[in-house]
Short mmCIF file of C-alpha atoms in Angstrom, two decimals:
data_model
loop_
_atom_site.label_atom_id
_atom_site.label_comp_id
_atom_site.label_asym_id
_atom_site.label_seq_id
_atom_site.Cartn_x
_atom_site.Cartn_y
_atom_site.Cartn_z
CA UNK A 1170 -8.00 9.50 -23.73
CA UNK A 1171 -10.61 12.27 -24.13
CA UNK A 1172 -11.07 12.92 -20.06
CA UNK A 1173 -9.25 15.30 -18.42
CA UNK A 1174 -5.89 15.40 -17.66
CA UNK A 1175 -3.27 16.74 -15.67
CA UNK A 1176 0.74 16.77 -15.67
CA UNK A 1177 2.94 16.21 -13.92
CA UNK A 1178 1.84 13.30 -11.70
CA UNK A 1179 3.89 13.78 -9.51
CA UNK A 1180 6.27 16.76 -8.20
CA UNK A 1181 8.75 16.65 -5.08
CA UNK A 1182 10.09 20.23 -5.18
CA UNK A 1183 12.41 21.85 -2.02
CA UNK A 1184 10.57 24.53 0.05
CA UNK A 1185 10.57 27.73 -1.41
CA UNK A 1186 10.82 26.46 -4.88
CA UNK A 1187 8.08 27.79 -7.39
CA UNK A 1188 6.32 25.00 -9.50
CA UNK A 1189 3.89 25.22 -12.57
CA UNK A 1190 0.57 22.42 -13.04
CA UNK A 1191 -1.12 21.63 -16.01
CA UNK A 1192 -4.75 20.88 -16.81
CA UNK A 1193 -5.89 20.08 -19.86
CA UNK A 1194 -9.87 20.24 -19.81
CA UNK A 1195 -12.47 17.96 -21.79
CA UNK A 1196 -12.18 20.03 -25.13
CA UNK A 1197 -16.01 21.49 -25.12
CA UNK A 1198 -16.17 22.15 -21.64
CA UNK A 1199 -16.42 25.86 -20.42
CA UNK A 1200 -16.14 25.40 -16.87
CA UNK A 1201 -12.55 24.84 -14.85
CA UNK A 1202 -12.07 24.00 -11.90
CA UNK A 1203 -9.27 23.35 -9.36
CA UNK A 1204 -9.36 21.41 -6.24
CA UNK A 1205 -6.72 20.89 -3.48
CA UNK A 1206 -7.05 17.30 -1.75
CA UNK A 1207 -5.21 16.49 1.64
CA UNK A 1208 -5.03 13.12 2.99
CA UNK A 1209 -8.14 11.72 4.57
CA UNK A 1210 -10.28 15.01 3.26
CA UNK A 1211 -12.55 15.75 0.42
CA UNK A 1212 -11.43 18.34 -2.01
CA UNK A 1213 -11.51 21.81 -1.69
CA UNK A 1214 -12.42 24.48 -4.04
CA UNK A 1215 -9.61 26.66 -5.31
CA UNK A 1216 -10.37 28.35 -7.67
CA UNK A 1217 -13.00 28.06 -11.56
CA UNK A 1218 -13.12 29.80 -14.87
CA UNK A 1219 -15.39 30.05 -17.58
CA UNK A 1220 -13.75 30.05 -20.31
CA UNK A 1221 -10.55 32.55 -20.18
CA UNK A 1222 -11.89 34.37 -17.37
CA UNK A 1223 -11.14 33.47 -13.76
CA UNK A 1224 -15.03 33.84 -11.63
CA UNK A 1225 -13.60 32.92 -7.93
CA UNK A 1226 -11.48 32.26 -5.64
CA UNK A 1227 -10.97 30.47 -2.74
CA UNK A 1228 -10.22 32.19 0.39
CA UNK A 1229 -7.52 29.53 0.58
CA UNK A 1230 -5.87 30.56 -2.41
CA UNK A 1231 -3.09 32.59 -0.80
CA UNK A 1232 -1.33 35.18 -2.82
CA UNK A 1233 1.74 32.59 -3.74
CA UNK A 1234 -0.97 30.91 -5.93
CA UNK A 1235 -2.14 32.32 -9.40
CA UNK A 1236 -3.86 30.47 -11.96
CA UNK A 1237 -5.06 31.10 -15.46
CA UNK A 1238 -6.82 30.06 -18.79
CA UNK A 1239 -5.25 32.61 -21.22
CA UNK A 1240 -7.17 31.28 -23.90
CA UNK A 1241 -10.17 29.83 -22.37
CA UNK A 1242 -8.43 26.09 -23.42
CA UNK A 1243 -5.77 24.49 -20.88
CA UNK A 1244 -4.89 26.23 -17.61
CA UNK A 1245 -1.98 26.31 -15.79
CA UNK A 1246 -2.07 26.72 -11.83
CA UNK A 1247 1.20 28.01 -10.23
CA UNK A 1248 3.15 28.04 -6.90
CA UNK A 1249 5.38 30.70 -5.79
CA UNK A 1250 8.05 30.22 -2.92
CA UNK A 1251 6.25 26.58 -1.91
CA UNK A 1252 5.52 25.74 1.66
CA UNK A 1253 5.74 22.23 3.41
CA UNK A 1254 1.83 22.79 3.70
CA UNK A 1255 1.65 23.23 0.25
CA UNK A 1256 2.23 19.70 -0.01
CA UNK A 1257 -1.27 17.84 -1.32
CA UNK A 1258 -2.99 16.45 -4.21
CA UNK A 1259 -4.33 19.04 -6.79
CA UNK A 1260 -7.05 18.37 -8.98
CA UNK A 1261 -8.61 19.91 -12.02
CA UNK A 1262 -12.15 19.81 -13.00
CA UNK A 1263 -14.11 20.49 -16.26
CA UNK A 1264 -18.12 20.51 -16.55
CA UNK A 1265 -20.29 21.68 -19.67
CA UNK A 1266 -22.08 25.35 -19.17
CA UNK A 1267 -23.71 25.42 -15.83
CA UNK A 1268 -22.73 24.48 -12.61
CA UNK A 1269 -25.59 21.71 -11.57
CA UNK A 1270 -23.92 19.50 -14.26
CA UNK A 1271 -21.12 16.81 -13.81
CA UNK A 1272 -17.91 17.80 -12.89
CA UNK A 1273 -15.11 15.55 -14.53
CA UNK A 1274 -11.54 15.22 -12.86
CA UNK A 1275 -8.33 14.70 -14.19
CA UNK A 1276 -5.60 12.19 -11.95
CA UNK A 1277 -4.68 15.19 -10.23
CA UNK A 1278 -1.00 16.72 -9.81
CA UNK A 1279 0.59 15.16 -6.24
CA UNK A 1280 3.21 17.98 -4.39
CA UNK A 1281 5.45 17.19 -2.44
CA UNK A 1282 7.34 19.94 -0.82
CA UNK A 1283 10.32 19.14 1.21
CA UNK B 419 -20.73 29.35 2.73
CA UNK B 420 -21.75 26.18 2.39
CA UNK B 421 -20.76 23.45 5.06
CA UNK B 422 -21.06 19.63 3.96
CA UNK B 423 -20.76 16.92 6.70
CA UNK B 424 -20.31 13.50 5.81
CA UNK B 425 -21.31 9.90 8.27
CA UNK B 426 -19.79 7.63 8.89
CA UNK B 427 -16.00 8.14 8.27
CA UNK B 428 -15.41 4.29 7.92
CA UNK B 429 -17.83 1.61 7.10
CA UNK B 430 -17.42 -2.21 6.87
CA UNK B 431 -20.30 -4.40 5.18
CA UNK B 432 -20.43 -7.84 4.34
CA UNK B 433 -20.68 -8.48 0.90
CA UNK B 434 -24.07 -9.08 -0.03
CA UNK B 435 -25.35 -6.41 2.90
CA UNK B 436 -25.93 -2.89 1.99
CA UNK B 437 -24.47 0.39 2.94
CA UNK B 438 -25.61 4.07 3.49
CA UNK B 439 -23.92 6.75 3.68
CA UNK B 440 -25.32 10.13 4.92
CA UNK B 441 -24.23 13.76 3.96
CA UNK B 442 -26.25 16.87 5.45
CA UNK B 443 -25.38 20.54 4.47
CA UNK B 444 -25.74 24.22 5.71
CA UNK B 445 -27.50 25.95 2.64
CA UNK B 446 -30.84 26.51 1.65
CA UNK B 447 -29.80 27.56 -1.49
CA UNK B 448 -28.07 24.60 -2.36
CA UNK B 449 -29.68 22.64 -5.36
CA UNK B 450 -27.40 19.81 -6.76
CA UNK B 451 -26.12 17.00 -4.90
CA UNK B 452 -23.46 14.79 -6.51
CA UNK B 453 -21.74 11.61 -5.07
CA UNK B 454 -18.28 10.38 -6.33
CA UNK B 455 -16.31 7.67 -5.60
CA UNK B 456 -12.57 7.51 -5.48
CA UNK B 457 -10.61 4.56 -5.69
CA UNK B 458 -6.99 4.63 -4.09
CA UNK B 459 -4.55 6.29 -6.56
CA UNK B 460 -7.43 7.50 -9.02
CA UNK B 461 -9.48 10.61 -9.97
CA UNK B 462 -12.27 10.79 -8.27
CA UNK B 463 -15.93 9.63 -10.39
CA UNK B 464 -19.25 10.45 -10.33
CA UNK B 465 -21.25 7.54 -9.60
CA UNK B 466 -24.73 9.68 -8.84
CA UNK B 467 -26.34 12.91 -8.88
CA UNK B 468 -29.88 14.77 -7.68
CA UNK B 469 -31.34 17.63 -8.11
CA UNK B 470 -33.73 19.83 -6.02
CA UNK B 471 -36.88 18.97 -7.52
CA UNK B 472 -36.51 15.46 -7.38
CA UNK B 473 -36.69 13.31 -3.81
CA UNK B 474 -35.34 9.93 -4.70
CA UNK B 475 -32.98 8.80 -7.48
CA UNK B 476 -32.10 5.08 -8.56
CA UNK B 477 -29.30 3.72 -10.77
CA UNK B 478 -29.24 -0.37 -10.55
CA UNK B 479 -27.74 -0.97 -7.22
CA UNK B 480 -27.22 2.38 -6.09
CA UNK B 481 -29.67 5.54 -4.95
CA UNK B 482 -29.62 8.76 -3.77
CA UNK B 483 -32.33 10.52 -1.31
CA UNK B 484 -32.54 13.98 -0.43
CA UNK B 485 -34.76 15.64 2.11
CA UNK B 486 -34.80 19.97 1.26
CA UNK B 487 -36.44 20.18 4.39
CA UNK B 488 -34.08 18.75 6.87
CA UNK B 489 -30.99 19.09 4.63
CA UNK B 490 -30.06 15.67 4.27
CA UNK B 491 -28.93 13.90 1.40
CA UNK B 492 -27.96 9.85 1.65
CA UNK B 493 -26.40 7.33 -0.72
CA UNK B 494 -27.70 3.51 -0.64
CA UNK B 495 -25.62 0.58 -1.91
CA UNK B 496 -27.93 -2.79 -1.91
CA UNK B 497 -25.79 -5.84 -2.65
CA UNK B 498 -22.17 -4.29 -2.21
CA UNK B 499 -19.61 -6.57 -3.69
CA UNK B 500 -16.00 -6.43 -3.89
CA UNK B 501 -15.64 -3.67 -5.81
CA UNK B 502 -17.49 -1.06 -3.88
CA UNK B 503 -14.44 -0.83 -1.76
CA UNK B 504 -13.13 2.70 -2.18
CA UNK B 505 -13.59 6.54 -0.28
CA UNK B 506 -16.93 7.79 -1.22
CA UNK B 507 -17.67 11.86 -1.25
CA UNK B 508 -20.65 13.50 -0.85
CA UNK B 509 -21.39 17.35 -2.56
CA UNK B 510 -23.19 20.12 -2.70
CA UNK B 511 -23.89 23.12 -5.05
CA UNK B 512 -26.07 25.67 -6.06
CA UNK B 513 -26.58 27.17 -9.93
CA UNK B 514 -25.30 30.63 -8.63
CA UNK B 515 -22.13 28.82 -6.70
CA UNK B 516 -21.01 27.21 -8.89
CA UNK B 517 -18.52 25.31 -7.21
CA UNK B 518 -18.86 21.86 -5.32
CA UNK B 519 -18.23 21.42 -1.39
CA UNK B 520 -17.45 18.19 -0.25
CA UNK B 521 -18.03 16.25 2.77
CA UNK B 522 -15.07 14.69 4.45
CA UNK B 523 -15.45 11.15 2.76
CA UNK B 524 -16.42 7.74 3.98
CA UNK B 525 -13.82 4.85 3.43
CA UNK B 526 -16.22 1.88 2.50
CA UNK B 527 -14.70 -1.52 2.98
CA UNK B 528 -16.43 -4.59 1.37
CA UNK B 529 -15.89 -8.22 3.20
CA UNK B 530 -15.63 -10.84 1.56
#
């Protein structure tokens, strides 16, 4: 499978927990994206890097979230001291170079913080 | 920033009927216009796109329009079928942005 892709699947993890995503982009793609979708909602920007370097963030990403792309390849988005409304679907994105072209999503990672 | 709304929420059609779907947004400056559809459990998929500088957009049973002026963007399915049945998301994004806003989705049922 050359798409994107994203592990775990799935994640239950008790409140206050940290946890640790993985996206692994289309291999030429420079752009990176991740999403947070709730139930019934679209997705919602997080946070995007070109290449290694991180461009913006989200307003929503609190500081218990940090993300990265140390070597402009896979990217790992993490979760410090969870919260019940952590709990969502998180998706990662990959386009080519520019940001009027497709964006390609992975499954996404589904948290569940109880 | 941008805002993206998204109408209706839910939508029925009889198989055979078609079904629109209509997204309007908040920013002038906004230049690309995706649609993707999601079916339940999977990633969502782009299943269209415009651009700015282009008014109307057809691939086989599906189109997109766009009107810069009054900020509107719709999606047209002509002869749903079965299939078609999943949560549809309209976006919106400008070269500088970067990143995609979505509308809230519209759950499109097909019936057989």
């Amino acid at each position: 499978d050359t798409g994107v892709s994203q592990d775990p699947r799935h994640k239950i993890t008790k409140r206050g927990q940290n946890v640790t995503f993985r996206c692994d982009p289309i291999s030429e793609h420079n752009r990176l994206y991740w999403y947070r979708q709730t139930l019934g909602q679209g997705p919602e920007f997080l946070t995007y890097f070109q290449n290694e370097a991180q461009l913006e963030k989200s307003r929503l990403l609190s500081d218990r979230f940090s993300a990265e792309r140390p070597k402009g390849s896979f990217s790992t988005l993490e979760i410090q001291r969870t919260e019940q409304g952590d709990s969502a679907m998180y998706l990662c994105a990959s386009s080519p170079w520019g940001g009027d072209t497709e964006a390609f999503f992975g499954q996404g990672t589904r948290l569940t913080v109880v | 920033g941008e805002n993206v709304e998204q109408h209706p929420s839910t939508l029925s059609v009889q198989e055979g009927d078609s079904a629109v779907i209509k997204c309007t947004y908040s920013d002038s400056a906004s230049n690309y216009f995706p649609w993707y559809k999601q079916e339940l459990g999977k990633r969502p998929q782009l299943i269209i796109d415009i651009r700015s500088n282009v008014g109307e957009k057809k691939d086989q049973r599906i189109a997109v329009t766009l009107n810069k002026t009054a900020k509107h963007f719709s999606l047209h399915i002509t002869e749903t079928q079965p299939e078609d049945s999943a949560v549809y998301f309209c976006a919106a994004s400008d070269f500088g942005n970067e990143k995609l806003t979505f509308g809230t989705g519209t759950r499109l049922t097909i019936i057989p």
